[in-house]
Amino acid sequence: MSKTVQKVIVLGSAALKIGEAGEFDYSGSQAVKVLKKEGVETLLINPNIATVQTSEHLADRVYFLPVTPPFVEKVIAKERPDGILLSFGGQTALNCGIELHHQGVLNKYDVKVLGTPLQTILDTEDRDRFVKKLTEIDVKTPKSQAVGSLEAALSAAKDLGYPVMVRIAYALGGLGSGLCQDQQQLQELVTKALTYTEQVLIEESLKGWKEVEYEVVRDRFNNCITVCNMENLDPLGIHTGESIVVAPSQTLTNHEYHKLREISIRTIRHLGIIGECNIQFALDPQSHDYRVIEVNARLSRSSALASKATGYPLAAIATKLSLGYGLTEIKNAVTETTMACFEPSLDYVVVKMPRWDLKKFRHVTRRIGTGMKSVGEVMAIGRSFEEALQKVIRMLEIGMEGITDAPKLTDGQMHEQELEKPTDQRLFFIFAAMSKGISIDRIYELTHIDRWFLFKIHKIFSMQQRLLKFSNGIVPSHILLEAKRMGFSDKQIALILKSNENDILSMRDNYNIHPAVKQIDTLAAEFPAKTNYLYLTYHGCEDDVRANGTKTVLILGSGAYRIGSSVEFDWCCVNAVRTLKKLGYRTVIINYNPETVSTDYDECDRLYFDEISLESIREIYRKEEAAGIIVSMGGQIPNTLAPKLHGLGLKVLGTTADAIDRAEDRNKFSSLLDELNIKQPPWIEASSFEEVKAFAKRVGYPLLVRPSYVLSGAAMAVASHEAELAKFLRAAAVISQEHPVVVSKFIQNAKEIEIDAVAKQGEMIVYAISEHIENAGVHSGDATMVLPPQRTYLETIRQIKRIARDIAAALKIHGPFNLQFVAKDNEVRVIECNLRASRSLPFVSKVYRVNFVDMATQVIMGEPVQKIDKSFMELDYVGIKAPQFSFMRLVGADPTVGVEMASTGEVACLGDDFDEAFLKAMLSVGYRLPVHRALISSGPIVSKAELLEDLRGWQQLGVSFYATGGTATFMNRHGVKADSVHWPLEKKQPNALELIQKGGVDLVINIPKNFQEEELTNDYIIRRAAVDYNIPLITNLQLAKRFIEATLKWDFDALPAKSWREYRP
Amino acid sequence: MHSYIELEDGTIYHGFSFGYPASVSGEFVFNTGMTGYPETFTDPSYTGQIIVLTYPLIGNYGVPRIEVRDCLASGAESEKAHIEGVVVADYSPEYSHWDAEQSLGDWLKEQKVPGITGIDTRALTKRLRQKGTMLGRIVNDDKLVDFYDPDKENLVAQVSIPEPILYQGGNKKVMLIDCGCKSNIIRSLLDRGVSVLRVPWNYSPSNDKVDGILVSNGPGNPQMYAETIRNLETAMRDGLPIFGICLGHQLLALAAGAETYKLKYGHRSQNQPCVLVGSQRCYITSQNHGYAVDDRTLPADWQHWFFNANDSTNEGVRHRSHPFMGVQFHPEAFPGPNDTAFLFDDFIRQLSS
């Protein structure tokens, strides 16, 4: 090999967003690990503070900065690295790299792009060049034309014939792509697309063709292998990130498999990729015909999936190849005896399913298609398709115990349209259709899902029917075994038999039916493997591994990334494992999210890539002869299981299951607060509308409403008056004895403050208090957090500390916890309590450089831990955490923030003062500077007044304004000049909508008039247009004020690029 | 229907019968390929063997129509199933593919090949890996059949063709010594514009004038086939280009004076990495063999050509000055990757001009 570089920059993918999620923490972490091992000085630029890759023990220096050319250039100028890795941070890193190349920055500083050459990247990203390259080697691509104008698009579509596919170059996650049935649809899509790209592709439609992918690896010696192939259950037309995917392919013959493999290798060699890439095919389900859809010349979501599906560490290998190694010089990390130049053979089947959170958004369309909407994914491993499919459904954590639970979502209804025009629920409607006796042929016609998959789903249906016959609850052992092998969980069988989970469990114990532990060894048992990568299956007669030694601790992972729970909990788990290892424990992780670092098998002693359920945990606990389970690091899923695990006699480590229950149960927690004399907003649990009305009369509006069963729309809402309350409860929620609604007083114009802490036997030993920029009413996950607090009264902080101490003592908290407060006029009320690691734990740990998880884990294991008495209030710098929204992908969703969380990720930046850190954080999540022209709708009169002086400041800076009706009048009357524009619905010129569509402004500030706008109002149209046309949008008054104030203080070019280490606590 | 497996060491695995419901015995071997069961089952090299597939989901795309013209099968690697039996974890009677004619189970029934499903094939494979290839039987209806050791028989004689056949393909002519030849070896030659004279395993090369000789794959212990080895010795004296594949490679090595030995559990898979000696190039190959050439016994005028990157066993030899070469893997693929198809081009380039 020829290692020529000494110092390398790795670009991360910034905040998690739809289309770019945790998979790049996995790939970036592996890259950094390999570079370090190779002795290369490693710099990482990534503002995503919750990631594992930005941990202290990995890169030599971490920069929490926007992954944009100006900042990357600053770091390059300062550090003078000789190499850069662009393929480990998704499209964000790749696009940034391409720009740096075009701007001549890489040349200027003599920075070498490692791995796949830039020329190759450009060849794969530009459709025209891509097609030309593939034609050179007789590889077929979809017939298409690249166009740069609407007229050209229309004429191209005319040539190809409708329907046509529209694709966009340089897009992450298929953004803006779509199928157009007619001219009108094409017009809409292309007009929008051309606002943020110069090139659009009009393509022949291959609807109904199979979608197949290969993960390909190539070294500089021209060795080229395909590590994994994958088949999408959903045919072409649904983005692979939105598809249910199986690995390896199931319905391809040898001829098809190897034909596509050969084309993959031919293509990748011709393009000249060095490292890893992904190639996607369309395969005609009626012939040998095929098309190459695209090549991603970088690590991707699919490569993360393929790594986990095969045990082949693609990102690590890609890094080594980028450094000049050959595949024949690298060992297979799983077997440790064989070589990395081989293609894994699987002896199991893997099913991946996307996790959507569409119900969190108002007005959003649930249709899925060529653009991504899912926020995460889960992966199941089994030895039959049925087993893996039912596992993966449970892993989604959407309240489904298996596919037989379909009626919960479908209401027992079956609409053919649901099959033909897929939504996030299509799989369940397929099952519903089978229940209604619709034939497999008909379902195939509507869905084009290969009949083989449909047959398998039907088998599950037949098993359900067989089980239904045992209404006495006793199932013969051979049938129970068969059901278990088809992935029926104990709980699922109990639901079908109307018995309970424990009865099925004892029946299983009696019959001695237990799952077997199998290894993932990359070679299907052909060679002995040292692998610790494991899963459970009921298709097995022996375990591959045995319990090994004492002091074994299970750590439960966080499951699917979703809104409200993502990479931060992976960071917590990985750190807990590191501490446990240091303390001499054997660590066993259970998790099933392929986008995580915790599921890298080199992180722990054993990894069970399996369900985090009572059933599987109990089996693993027994097999591993575990000493206990840590439930406090993986977020809410493990936390909720704690009392039940305790009930089964398994040892829950840390805070007791009883205490967790007292904090989780609203009534119990409320009484506790009363006992401790701690204030909380008044609340009731009501089972009728009358009760709620009476409560409203007593405490007054606005009210925060939380139904326990939601029909449509978001689960939580704020009602400002009775009519709104009535409307919400009637339209969106079921309210009854069985499904009560929790209503609490919503406190307005209050500050929201949080404390993250660790307690030992009820004594708080370390804490961090942070304040929100936004007033209370914005979900803490969507709020911008400031650490340490800059605008909170000392008296408030004192009260918060006292309350935290009292609660910790009362619940005898032994581990991490988080409390949230609203404070108004020095009156502090508790609104939330979690006896587990919280979302903000990596943020506070990294800003303070005190690892809260390490401390908590030591506490949990009974180690002596020094209490940290130091107050962090006088820190010389400030950390700001900002949310990342993905509204652009959620067609139709109202891009506002409220009580229901909507952000998909977050970043955090550091600065010597608040404004510096704040601006960097805002730039990291997509805001752009400088602002020249802004469109203002400043909402109610109070906020109009509050914003006025800031706008005046901007005017002096040279910013010009457009404003809607009332806002324009108000601003002009008070001496801030604003050009008045009409509301969108007024359909008069000049119009706000047109202004946005034409790109006439570079920022939109739109403050909603009330908490919960349900209608498609003028404001909604403006907000939505801003998002659709990629213009930064601010909808919160406090945020708008801070943003303007910060830009008045800081010039964009002056923002410094300092590494994490340069800020000293 | 209940069915079970019994290995010669007494291990028993219970499962369910599919395919032909009879008892059968043979040598248990495992194959780790994830696709291509029709091609695998019709490969004559599997004669006498009961094959354990490590990939659990089998039967998904059914079996295509197999047509045979002039002893050359299309849709499969020979005209019939050559395996004695098959062991899988999760057989799928429902199948789906535009090219499929019937289900795997129905075809096996027609071919009188018993199958057993519901087996922990990983456990069984690990046993075969640890203890080595074993004799064993699939038992249906409690009818026990005696253990049967195929290595003691001349299997090649059973699978070779009785009479020579000429396939017209071009001016150059290759003599294909059929030791149990896979169809795609013939197709690989024909597609490259040469004629193929396919002859029985013990046919003497000096009978006809040809431009080169290809010795095919086939079943069993290479040392059993003394006649073929003798014929190759003669052919080498004539100096015609010779290319040996799999068993053909072993026979060529034996004719050159090297020795062969039985591997503990063989190589049967589609992902064997083979490195070109003296280079950084590695090829992914398809393999099916229980015996191997012993590198250390290679005469001085022969050189190592390829070696297996996993276990360093020999994967190819070539003569230092004459156009004689042999590879242990299957450049014709089917099933498996076709990375080494270029070897056919190399061979044809060498045909006497």
Coordinates of N, CA, C and O in Angstrom, one line a residue, chain A residues 440-564:
Chain A
I440 N -54.3 -12.9 -4.8 CA -52.9 -12.5 -4.9 C -52.7 -11.9 -6.3 O -52.0 -10.9 -6.4
D441 N -53.3 -12.4 -7.3 CA -53.2 -11.8 -8.6 C -53.7 -10.4 -8.7 O -53.1 -9.5 -9.3
R442 N -54.8 -10.2 -8.0 CA -55.4 -8.8 -8.0 C -54.5 -7.9 -7.3 O -54.2 -6.8 -7.7
I443 N -54.0 -8.4 -6.1 CA -53.1 -7.5 -5.3 C -51.8 -7.2 -6.2 O -51.3 -6.1 -6.2
Y444 N -51.4 -8.2 -6.9 CA -50.2 -8.0 -7.7 C -50.5 -6.9 -8.8 O -49.6 -6.0 -9.0
E445 N -51.6 -7.0 -9.4 CA -52.0 -6.0 -10.5 C -51.9 -4.6 -9.9 O -51.5 -3.7 -10.6
L446 N -52.4 -4.5 -8.7 CA -52.5 -3.1 -8.1 C -51.2 -2.6 -7.6 O -50.9 -1.5 -7.6
T447 N -50.3 -3.6 -7.1 CA -49.1 -3.1 -6.4 C -47.8 -3.4 -7.2 O -46.8 -2.8 -6.9
H448 N -47.9 -4.4 -8.1 CA -46.7 -4.9 -8.7 C -45.6 -5.4 -7.8 O -44.4 -5.5 -8.1
I449 N -46.0 -5.7 -6.6 CA -45.1 -6.4 -5.6 C -45.0 -7.9 -6.0 O -46.1 -8.5 -6.2
D450 N -43.8 -8.4 -6.2 CA -43.7 -9.7 -6.7 C -44.5 -10.7 -5.9 O -44.6 -10.6 -4.7
R451 N -45.2 -11.6 -6.6 CA -46.1 -12.5 -6.0 C -45.4 -13.4 -4.9 O -46.1 -13.8 -4.0
W452 N -44.2 -13.6 -5.0 CA -43.5 -14.4 -4.0 C -43.7 -13.8 -2.6 O -44.0 -14.4 -1.6
F453 N -43.5 -12.4 -2.6 CA -43.6 -11.7 -1.3 C -45.1 -11.8 -0.8 O -45.4 -12.0 0.4
L454 N -46.0 -11.7 -1.8 CA -47.4 -11.8 -1.4 C -47.8 -13.2 -0.9 O -48.5 -13.3 0.1
F455 N -47.2 -14.2 -1.5 CA -47.5 -15.6 -1.0 C -47.0 -15.7 0.4 O -47.7 -16.3 1.2
K456 N -45.9 -15.1 0.7 CA -45.4 -15.3 2.1 C -46.3 -14.5 3.1 O -46.5 -15.0 4.2
I457 N -46.7 -13.4 2.7 CA -47.6 -12.6 3.6 C -48.9 -13.4 3.8 O -49.5 -13.5 4.9
H458 N -49.3 -14.1 2.7 CA -50.6 -14.9 2.8 C -50.4 -16.1 3.7 O -51.3 -16.5 4.4
K459 N -49.2 -16.6 3.8 CA -48.9 -17.7 4.7 C -49.1 -17.2 6.1 O -49.6 -18.0 7.0
I460 N -48.7 -16.0 6.4 CA -48.9 -15.5 7.8 C -50.4 -15.4 8.1 O -50.8 -15.7 9.2
F461 N -51.1 -14.9 7.1 CA -52.6 -14.8 7.2 C -53.2 -16.2 7.5 O -54.0 -16.4 8.4
S462 N -52.7 -17.2 6.8 CA -53.2 -18.6 7.0 C -52.9 -19.1 8.4 O -53.7 -19.7 9.0
M463 N -51.7 -18.8 8.9 CA -51.4 -19.2 10.2 C -52.2 -18.5 11.2 O -52.7 -19.1 12.2
Q464 N -52.5 -17.2 11.0 CA -53.4 -16.5 11.9 C -54.8 -17.3 12.0 O -55.3 -17.5 13.1
Q465 N -55.3 -17.7 10.8 CA -56.6 -18.4 10.8 C -56.5 -19.7 11.5 O -57.4 -20.1 12.2
R466 N -55.4 -20.4 11.4 CA -55.2 -21.6 12.1 C -55.2 -21.4 13.6 O -55.8 -22.1 14.4
L467 N -54.5 -20.4 14.0 CA -54.4 -20.1 15.5 C -55.7 -19.7 16.1 O -56.0 -20.1 17.2
L468 N -56.5 -19.0 15.3 CA -57.9 -18.6 15.8 C -58.7 -19.8 16.2 O -59.6 -19.6 17.0
K469 N -58.4 -21.0 15.7 CA -59.2 -22.1 16.1 C -59.0 -22.6 17.5 O -59.8 -23.3 18.1
F470 N -57.8 -22.2 18.1 CA -57.6 -22.6 19.4 C -58.0 -21.6 20.4 O -57.3 -21.0 21.2
S471 N -59.4 -21.4 20.5 CA -59.9 -20.4 21.3 C -59.8 -20.7 22.8 O -59.9 -19.8 23.6
N472 N -59.5 -21.9 23.1 CA -59.2 -22.2 24.5 C -57.9 -21.8 25.0 O -57.5 -21.9 26.2
G473 N -57.1 -21.3 24.1 CA -55.8 -20.7 24.5 C -54.7 -21.8 24.5 O -53.5 -21.5 24.7
I474 N -55.0 -23.0 24.2 CA -53.9 -24.1 24.2 C -53.6 -24.4 22.8 O -54.5 -24.9 22.0
V475 N -52.4 -24.2 22.4 CA -52.0 -24.5 21.0 C -51.1 -25.7 21.0 O -50.2 -25.7 21.8
P476 N -51.3 -26.7 20.1 CA -50.4 -27.8 20.1 C -49.0 -27.4 19.8 O -48.7 -26.4 19.1
S477 N -48.0 -28.1 20.3 CA -46.6 -27.7 20.3 C -46.1 -27.5 18.8 O -45.4 -26.5 18.5
H478 N -46.5 -28.4 17.9 CA -46.0 -28.3 16.6 C -46.5 -27.0 15.9 O -45.8 -26.4 15.1
I479 N -47.8 -26.7 16.2 CA -48.3 -25.5 15.6 C -47.7 -24.2 16.2 O -47.4 -23.3 15.5
L480 N -47.5 -24.3 17.5 CA -46.9 -23.1 18.2 C -45.5 -22.9 17.6 O -45.1 -21.8 17.3
L481 N -44.8 -24.0 17.4 CA -43.4 -23.8 16.8 C -43.5 -23.3 15.4 O -42.7 -22.4 15.1
E482 N -44.4 -23.8 14.7 CA -44.6 -23.2 13.3 C -44.9 -21.7 13.3 O -44.3 -21.0 12.5
A483 N -45.8 -21.4 14.2 CA -46.1 -19.9 14.3 C -44.9 -19.1 14.7 O -44.7 -18.0 14.2
K484 N -44.2 -19.6 15.7 CA -43.0 -18.9 16.2 C -42.0 -18.7 15.0 O -41.3 -17.7 14.8
R485 N -41.9 -19.8 14.2 CA -41.0 -19.7 13.0 C -41.4 -18.7 12.0 O -40.7 -18.3 11.1
M486 N -42.7 -18.4 12.0 CA -43.2 -17.4 11.1 C -43.2 -16.0 11.8 O -43.9 -15.1 11.3
G487 N -42.5 -15.9 12.8 CA -42.3 -14.6 13.4 C -43.4 -14.1 14.3 O -43.4 -12.9 14.7
F488 N -44.4 -15.0 14.7 CA -45.4 -14.5 15.6 C -44.8 -14.4 17.0 O -44.1 -15.3 17.5
S489 N -45.0 -13.2 17.6 CA -44.4 -13.0 19.0 C -45.4 -13.6 20.0 O -46.6 -13.8 19.6
D490 N -44.9 -13.8 21.2 CA -45.8 -14.3 22.2 C -47.0 -13.4 22.4 O -48.2 -13.9 22.5
K491 N -46.8 -12.1 22.4 CA -47.8 -11.2 22.6 C -48.8 -11.2 21.4 O -50.0 -11.1 21.6
Q492 N -48.3 -11.3 20.2 CA -49.1 -11.4 19.0 C -50.1 -12.6 19.1 O -51.3 -12.5 18.8
I493 N -49.5 -13.7 19.5 CA -50.3 -15.0 19.6 C -51.4 -14.8 20.7 O -52.5 -15.1 20.5
A494 N -50.9 -14.1 21.8 CA -51.9 -13.9 22.9 C -53.0 -13.0 22.4 O -54.2 -13.2 22.7
L495 N -52.7 -12.0 21.6 CA -53.8 -11.1 21.0 C -54.7 -11.9 20.2 O -56.0 -11.7 20.2
I496 N -54.2 -12.8 19.3 CA -55.1 -13.6 18.5 C -55.9 -14.6 19.3 O -57.1 -14.7 19.0
L497 N -55.3 -15.1 20.3 CA -56.1 -16.1 21.2 C -56.9 -15.4 22.3 O -57.5 -16.1 23.1
K498 N -56.7 -14.1 22.4 CA -57.4 -13.3 23.4 C -56.9 -13.9 24.8 O -57.7 -14.0 25.7
S499 N -55.7 -14.3 24.9 CA -55.1 -14.6 26.2 C -54.1 -13.6 26.5 O -54.1 -12.5 26.0
N500 N -53.1 -13.9 27.4 CA -52.1 -12.9 27.6 C -50.7 -13.4 27.4 O -50.5 -14.6 27.4
E501 N -49.8 -12.5 27.2 CA -48.4 -12.8 26.9 C -47.8 -13.8 27.8 O -47.1 -14.7 27.3
N502 N -48.0 -13.7 29.1 CA -47.4 -14.6 30.1 C -47.8 -16.0 29.9 O -47.1 -17.0 30.1
D503 N -49.1 -16.2 29.5 CA -49.6 -17.6 29.3 C -48.9 -18.2 28.1 O -48.6 -19.4 28.1
I504 N -48.7 -17.4 27.1 CA -48.0 -18.0 25.9 C -46.6 -18.3 26.2 O -46.1 -19.4 25.8
L505 N -46.0 -17.4 27.0 CA -44.6 -17.7 27.4 C -44.5 -19.0 28.2 O -43.6 -19.8 28.0
S506 N -45.4 -19.2 29.2 CA -45.3 -20.4 30.0 C -45.6 -21.6 29.1 O -45.0 -22.7 29.2
M507 N -46.5 -21.5 28.1 CA -46.8 -22.6 27.2 C -45.5 -22.9 26.4 O -45.2 -24.1 26.3
R508 N -44.8 -21.9 26.0 CA -43.6 -22.1 25.3 C -42.5 -22.8 26.2 O -41.8 -23.7 25.7
D509 N -42.5 -22.3 27.4 CA -41.5 -22.9 28.3 C -41.8 -24.4 28.5 O -40.9 -25.2 28.5
N510 N -43.1 -24.7 28.6 CA -43.5 -26.1 28.8 C -43.1 -27.0 27.6 O -42.7 -28.1 27.8
Y511 N -43.3 -26.4 26.4 CA -43.0 -27.2 25.2 C -41.5 -27.1 24.9 O -41.0 -27.7 24.0
N512 N -40.8 -26.3 25.7 CA -39.4 -26.0 25.5 C -39.1 -25.5 24.1 O -38.2 -25.9 23.4
I513 N -39.9 -24.5 23.7 CA -39.7 -23.8 22.4 C -39.0 -22.5 22.7 O -39.5 -21.6 23.4
H514 N -37.7 -22.4 22.3 CA -36.9 -21.2 22.5 C -36.2 -20.9 21.2 O -35.9 -21.7 20.4
P515 N -35.9 -19.6 21.0 CA -35.1 -19.3 19.8 C -33.7 -19.7 20.0 O -33.2 -19.9 21.1
A516 N -33.0 -19.9 18.9 CA -31.5 -20.2 18.9 C -30.8 -18.9 18.6 O -31.3 -18.1 17.9
V517 N -29.6 -18.9 19.1 CA -28.7 -17.7 18.8 C -27.8 -18.1 17.6 O -27.2 -19.2 17.6
K518 N -27.8 -17.3 16.6 CA -27.0 -17.6 15.4 C -26.0 -16.4 15.2 O -26.4 -15.3 15.5
Q519 N -24.9 -16.8 14.6 CA -23.9 -15.8 14.3 C -24.0 -15.3 12.9 O -24.4 -16.1 12.0
I520 N -23.6 -14.1 12.7 CA -23.5 -13.5 11.4 C -22.0 -13.6 11.1 O -21.2 -12.9 11.7
D521 N -21.6 -14.5 10.2 CA -20.1 -14.7 10.0 C -19.6 -14.4 8.6 O -18.5 -14.7 8.4
T522 N -20.4 -13.9 7.7 CA -20.1 -13.5 6.4 C -19.8 -14.7 5.4 O -19.7 -14.5 4.2
L523 N -19.7 -15.9 6.0 CA -19.3 -17.0 5.1 C -20.2 -18.2 5.2 O -19.9 -19.3 4.8
A524 N -21.4 -18.0 5.9 CA -22.4 -19.1 6.0 C -21.8 -20.3 6.7 O -22.0 -21.4 6.2
A525 N -21.0 -20.1 7.7 CA -20.4 -21.2 8.5 C -19.3 -22.0 7.8 O -18.8 -23.0 8.3
E526 N -18.9 -21.5 6.6 CA -17.9 -22.3 5.9 C -16.5 -22.3 6.6 O -15.8 -23.3 6.6
F527 N -16.2 -21.2 7.3 CA -15.0 -21.2 8.1 C -15.4 -20.8 9.5 O -16.3 -20.1 9.7
P528 N -14.6 -21.2 10.5 CA -14.8 -20.8 11.9 C -14.7 -19.3 11.9 O -13.8 -18.7 11.3
A529 N -15.6 -18.6 12.7 CA -15.5 -17.2 12.8 C -15.5 -16.8 14.2 O -16.1 -17.4 15.1
K530 N -14.8 -15.7 14.5 CA -14.7 -15.2 15.9 C -15.9 -14.2 16.1 O -15.8 -13.5 17.1
T531 N -16.8 -14.1 15.2 CA -17.8 -13.1 15.3 C -18.6 -13.0 16.5 O -19.0 -14.1 17.1
N532 N -18.9 -11.8 17.0 CA -19.8 -11.6 18.1 C -21.1 -11.0 17.7 O -21.8 -10.3 18.5
Y533 N -21.4 -11.0 16.4 CA -22.6 -10.4 15.8 C -23.6 -11.5 15.7 O -23.5 -12.5 15.0
L534 N -24.7 -11.3 16.4 CA -25.7 -12.4 16.7 C -27.2 -12.0 16.4 O -27.5 -10.8 16.4
Y535 N -28.0 -12.9 16.2 CA -29.4 -12.7 16.2 C -30.1 -13.9 16.7 O -29.5 -15.0 16.8
L536 N -31.4 -13.8 16.9 CA -32.2 -14.9 17.4 C -33.1 -15.4 16.3 O -33.6 -14.6 15.5
T537 N -33.3 -16.7 16.3 CA -34.3 -17.3 15.3 C -34.9 -18.5 15.9 O -34.3 -19.2 16.7
Y538 N -36.2 -18.7 15.6 CA -36.9 -19.9 16.0 C -36.6 -21.1 15.0 O -37.1 -22.2 15.2
H539 N -35.9 -20.8 14.0 CA -35.5 -21.9 13.0 C -34.1 -22.4 13.4 O -33.2 -22.4 12.6
G540 N -34.0 -22.9 14.6 CA -32.6 -23.4 15.0 C -32.7 -24.4 16.0 O -33.6 -24.4 16.9
C541 N -31.8 -25.4 16.0 CA -31.8 -26.4 17.0 C -30.6 -26.3 17.9 O -30.5 -27.0 18.9
E542 N -29.7 -25.4 17.6 CA -28.6 -25.2 18.5 C -28.1 -23.8 18.5 O -28.2 -23.1 17.5
D543 N -27.5 -23.3 19.6 CA -26.9 -22.0 19.7 C -25.5 -22.0 19.1 O -24.8 -23.0 19.4
D544 N -25.1 -20.9 18.5 CA -23.7 -20.8 18.0 C -22.8 -20.4 19.1 O -21.6 -20.6 19.0
V545 N -23.3 -19.7 20.1 CA -22.4 -19.2 21.2 C -23.1 -19.6 22.5 O -24.3 -19.9 22.6
R546 N -22.2 -19.6 23.5 CA -22.7 -19.9 24.9 C -22.4 -18.7 25.8 O -21.6 -17.8 25.4
A547 N -23.0 -18.7 27.0 CA -22.7 -17.6 27.9 C -21.3 -17.7 28.2 O -20.7 -18.8 28.2
N548 N -20.7 -16.6 28.6 CA -19.3 -16.5 28.7 C -18.9 -15.6 29.9 O -18.8 -14.4 29.8
G549 N -18.7 -16.3 31.0 CA -18.2 -15.5 32.2 C -19.3 -14.8 32.9 O -20.4 -14.7 32.5
T550 N -18.9 -14.2 34.0 CA -19.8 -13.5 34.8 C -19.8 -12.0 34.5 O -19.1 -11.7 33.5
K551 N -20.4 -11.2 35.3 CA -20.3 -9.8 35.1 C -20.8 -9.4 33.6 O -20.1 -8.5 33.0
T552 N -21.8 -10.0 33.2 CA -22.4 -9.6 31.9 C -23.5 -8.6 32.0 O -24.4 -8.8 32.8
V553 N -23.4 -7.5 31.3 CA -24.5 -6.5 31.4 C -25.1 -6.3 30.0 O -24.4 -6.2 29.0
L554 N -26.4 -6.3 30.0 CA -27.1 -6.0 28.7 C -27.4 -4.5 28.7 O -27.8 -3.9 29.7
I555 N -27.2 -3.9 27.5 CA -27.5 -2.5 27.3 C -28.5 -2.5 26.2 O -28.3 -3.0 25.1
L556 N -29.7 -1.9 26.5 CA -30.7 -1.8 25.5 C -30.6 -0.5 24.6 O -30.5 0.6 25.2
G557 N -30.6 -0.7 23.3 CA -30.4 0.4 22.4 C -31.7 1.2 22.2 O -32.7 1.0 22.9
S558 N -31.7 2.1 21.3 CA -32.8 3.0 21.1 C -33.8 2.7 20.0 O -34.8 3.3 19.9
G559 N -33.5 1.6 19.3 CA -34.4 1.3 18.2 C -34.4 2.3 17.1 O -33.4 2.9 16.8
A560 N -35.5 2.4 16.4 CA -35.6 3.2 15.2 C -35.4 4.7 15.5 O -35.8 5.2 16.5
Y561 N -34.6 5.3 14.6 CA -34.6 6.8 14.7 C -35.9 7.3 14.3 O -36.5 6.9 13.3
R562 N -36.4 8.2 15.0 CA -37.7 8.8 14.7 C -37.7 10.2 15.2 O -36.8 10.6 15.9
I563 N -38.8 10.9 15.0 CA -38.8 12.3 15.5 C -38.9 12.1 17.1 O -39.8 11.5 17.6
G564 N -38.0 12.7 17.8 CA -38.0 12.6 19.2 C -37.0 11.6 19.8 O -36.7 11.6 21.0

